[in-house]
Structures are given as C-alpha cells and as structure tokens.
XYZ file of C-alpha atoms in Angstrom:
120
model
C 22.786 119.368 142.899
C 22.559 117.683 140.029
C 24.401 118.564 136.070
C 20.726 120.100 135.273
C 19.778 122.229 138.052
C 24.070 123.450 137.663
C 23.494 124.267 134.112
C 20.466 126.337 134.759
C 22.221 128.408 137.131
C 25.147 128.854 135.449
C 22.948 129.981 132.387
C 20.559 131.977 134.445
C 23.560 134.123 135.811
C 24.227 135.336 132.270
C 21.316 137.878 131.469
C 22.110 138.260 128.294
C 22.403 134.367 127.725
C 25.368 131.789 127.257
C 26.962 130.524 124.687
C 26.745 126.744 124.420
C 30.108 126.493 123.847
C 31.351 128.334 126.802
C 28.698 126.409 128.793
C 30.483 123.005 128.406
C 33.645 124.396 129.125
C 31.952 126.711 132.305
C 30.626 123.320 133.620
C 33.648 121.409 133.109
C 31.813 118.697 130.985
C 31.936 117.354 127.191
C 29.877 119.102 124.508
C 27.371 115.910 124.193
C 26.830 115.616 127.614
C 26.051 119.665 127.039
C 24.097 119.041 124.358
C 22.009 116.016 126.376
C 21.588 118.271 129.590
C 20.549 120.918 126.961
C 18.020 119.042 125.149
C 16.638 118.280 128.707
C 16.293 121.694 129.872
C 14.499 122.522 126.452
C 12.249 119.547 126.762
C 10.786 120.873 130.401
C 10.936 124.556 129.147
C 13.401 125.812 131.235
C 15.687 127.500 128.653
C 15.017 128.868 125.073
C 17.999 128.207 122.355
C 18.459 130.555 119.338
C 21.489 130.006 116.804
C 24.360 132.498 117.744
C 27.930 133.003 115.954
C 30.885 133.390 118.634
C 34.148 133.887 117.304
C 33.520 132.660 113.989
C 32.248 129.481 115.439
C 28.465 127.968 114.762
C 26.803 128.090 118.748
C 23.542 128.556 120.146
C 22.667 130.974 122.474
C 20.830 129.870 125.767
C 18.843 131.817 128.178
C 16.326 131.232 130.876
C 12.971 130.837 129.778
C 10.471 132.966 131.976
C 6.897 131.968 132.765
C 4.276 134.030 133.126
C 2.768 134.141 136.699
C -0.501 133.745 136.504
C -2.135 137.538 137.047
C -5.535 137.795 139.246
C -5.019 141.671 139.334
C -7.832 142.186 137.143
C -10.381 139.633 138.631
C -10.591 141.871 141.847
C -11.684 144.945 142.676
C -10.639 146.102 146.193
C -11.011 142.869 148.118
C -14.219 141.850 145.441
C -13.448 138.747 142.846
C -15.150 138.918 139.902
C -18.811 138.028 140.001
C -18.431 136.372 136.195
C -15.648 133.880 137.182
C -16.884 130.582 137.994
C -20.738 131.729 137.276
C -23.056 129.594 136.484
C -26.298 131.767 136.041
C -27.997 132.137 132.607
C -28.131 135.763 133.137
C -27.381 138.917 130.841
C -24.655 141.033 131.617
C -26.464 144.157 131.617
C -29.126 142.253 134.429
C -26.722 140.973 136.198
C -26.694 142.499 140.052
C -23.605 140.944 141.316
C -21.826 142.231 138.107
C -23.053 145.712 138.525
C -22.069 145.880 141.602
C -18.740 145.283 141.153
C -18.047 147.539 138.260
C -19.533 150.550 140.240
C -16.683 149.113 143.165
C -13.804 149.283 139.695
C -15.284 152.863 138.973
C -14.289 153.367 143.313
C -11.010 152.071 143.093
C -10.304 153.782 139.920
C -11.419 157.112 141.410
C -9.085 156.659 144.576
C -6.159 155.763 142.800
C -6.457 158.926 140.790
C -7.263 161.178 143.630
C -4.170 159.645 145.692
C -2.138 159.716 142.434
C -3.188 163.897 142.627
C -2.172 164.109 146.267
C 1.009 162.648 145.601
C-alpha cells in the first residue's frame, strides 16, 4: 500500500478529521512529504482541508471528501424508467402517452407506500 492510499485511511478513521500535524507524526513521515501526499490527495479530491488551530499551533484540518452516488431513485417508478430520459420525440408533455403513463404508475406507488406505511 502505498504513503497515499495509508494517509487516506489513517484520515478516514478520524470522523471528525485529522490534524495535519498529527498526521505526519501518525504516519511516521516528515511534514513536506505530508504536505506533498496532501496536496495529492486534494488534487484527486479525496480529502477536503480547512485551516484549524491545535494547541496554539497554525494546522489544517483534513477529512474525507464524500461523493455523491449518483441517485436513479427518482427516474423509476416501480420497475418503470422514466419515459423523458434519453427521449428523443418532439412531443408535449401533456401529449405525451409514455409520460402519462408513468405518472399514473408514481400516483400507484405513492398510494401503496402510504397504505403499507398505515398498516404498519
């Protein structure tokens, strides 16, 4: 495993974040080797860096920077994907068939959640 991948572990085991200057010392490194590995975590977006005081010392505070999974929840309706994604028809909304469709499947869904919601 390389310094990178160690740093980002080490960090992401500290919810709250790490101080960069425990980090150095955590990884048994020098602070510009720190500060290199650092600057390469930042550059692919793994961490985020905000400045931080610790013990009356200048730091920066390092966490794990979350992405955003990509959510498809609201493209389907039971097992239906939306009719609009990837259409290519010049049609109106309010014409469209396929569209009505599957909002009348949402209003469905929507219905059985709150009945088994009421069951519950």
């Amino acid at each position: 495993m390389g310094i990178e991948e160690t740093a980002l572990e080490v960090i992401s085991k500290h919810e709250e974040g790490v101080f960069q200057n425990k980090l150095w010392k955590e990884l048994d490194i020098d602070s510009r080797k720190c500060s290199r590995v650092i600057a390469k975590l930042l550059k692919d977006g793994l961490i985020t860096r905000e400045s931080a005081v610790d013990n009356g010392a200048r730091t920066f505070l390092l966490k794990v920077a979350h992405k955003e999974e990509p959510c498809f929840e609201l493209l389907l309706s039971g097992e239906m994907f939306s009719p609009c994604a990837g259409c290519r028809d010049a049609c109106q909304p309010e014409s469209c068939e396929r569209l009505t469709a599957w909002v009348l499947n949402l209003s469905k869904d929507k219905a059985e959640d709150l009945e088994a919601s009421a069951t519950e």
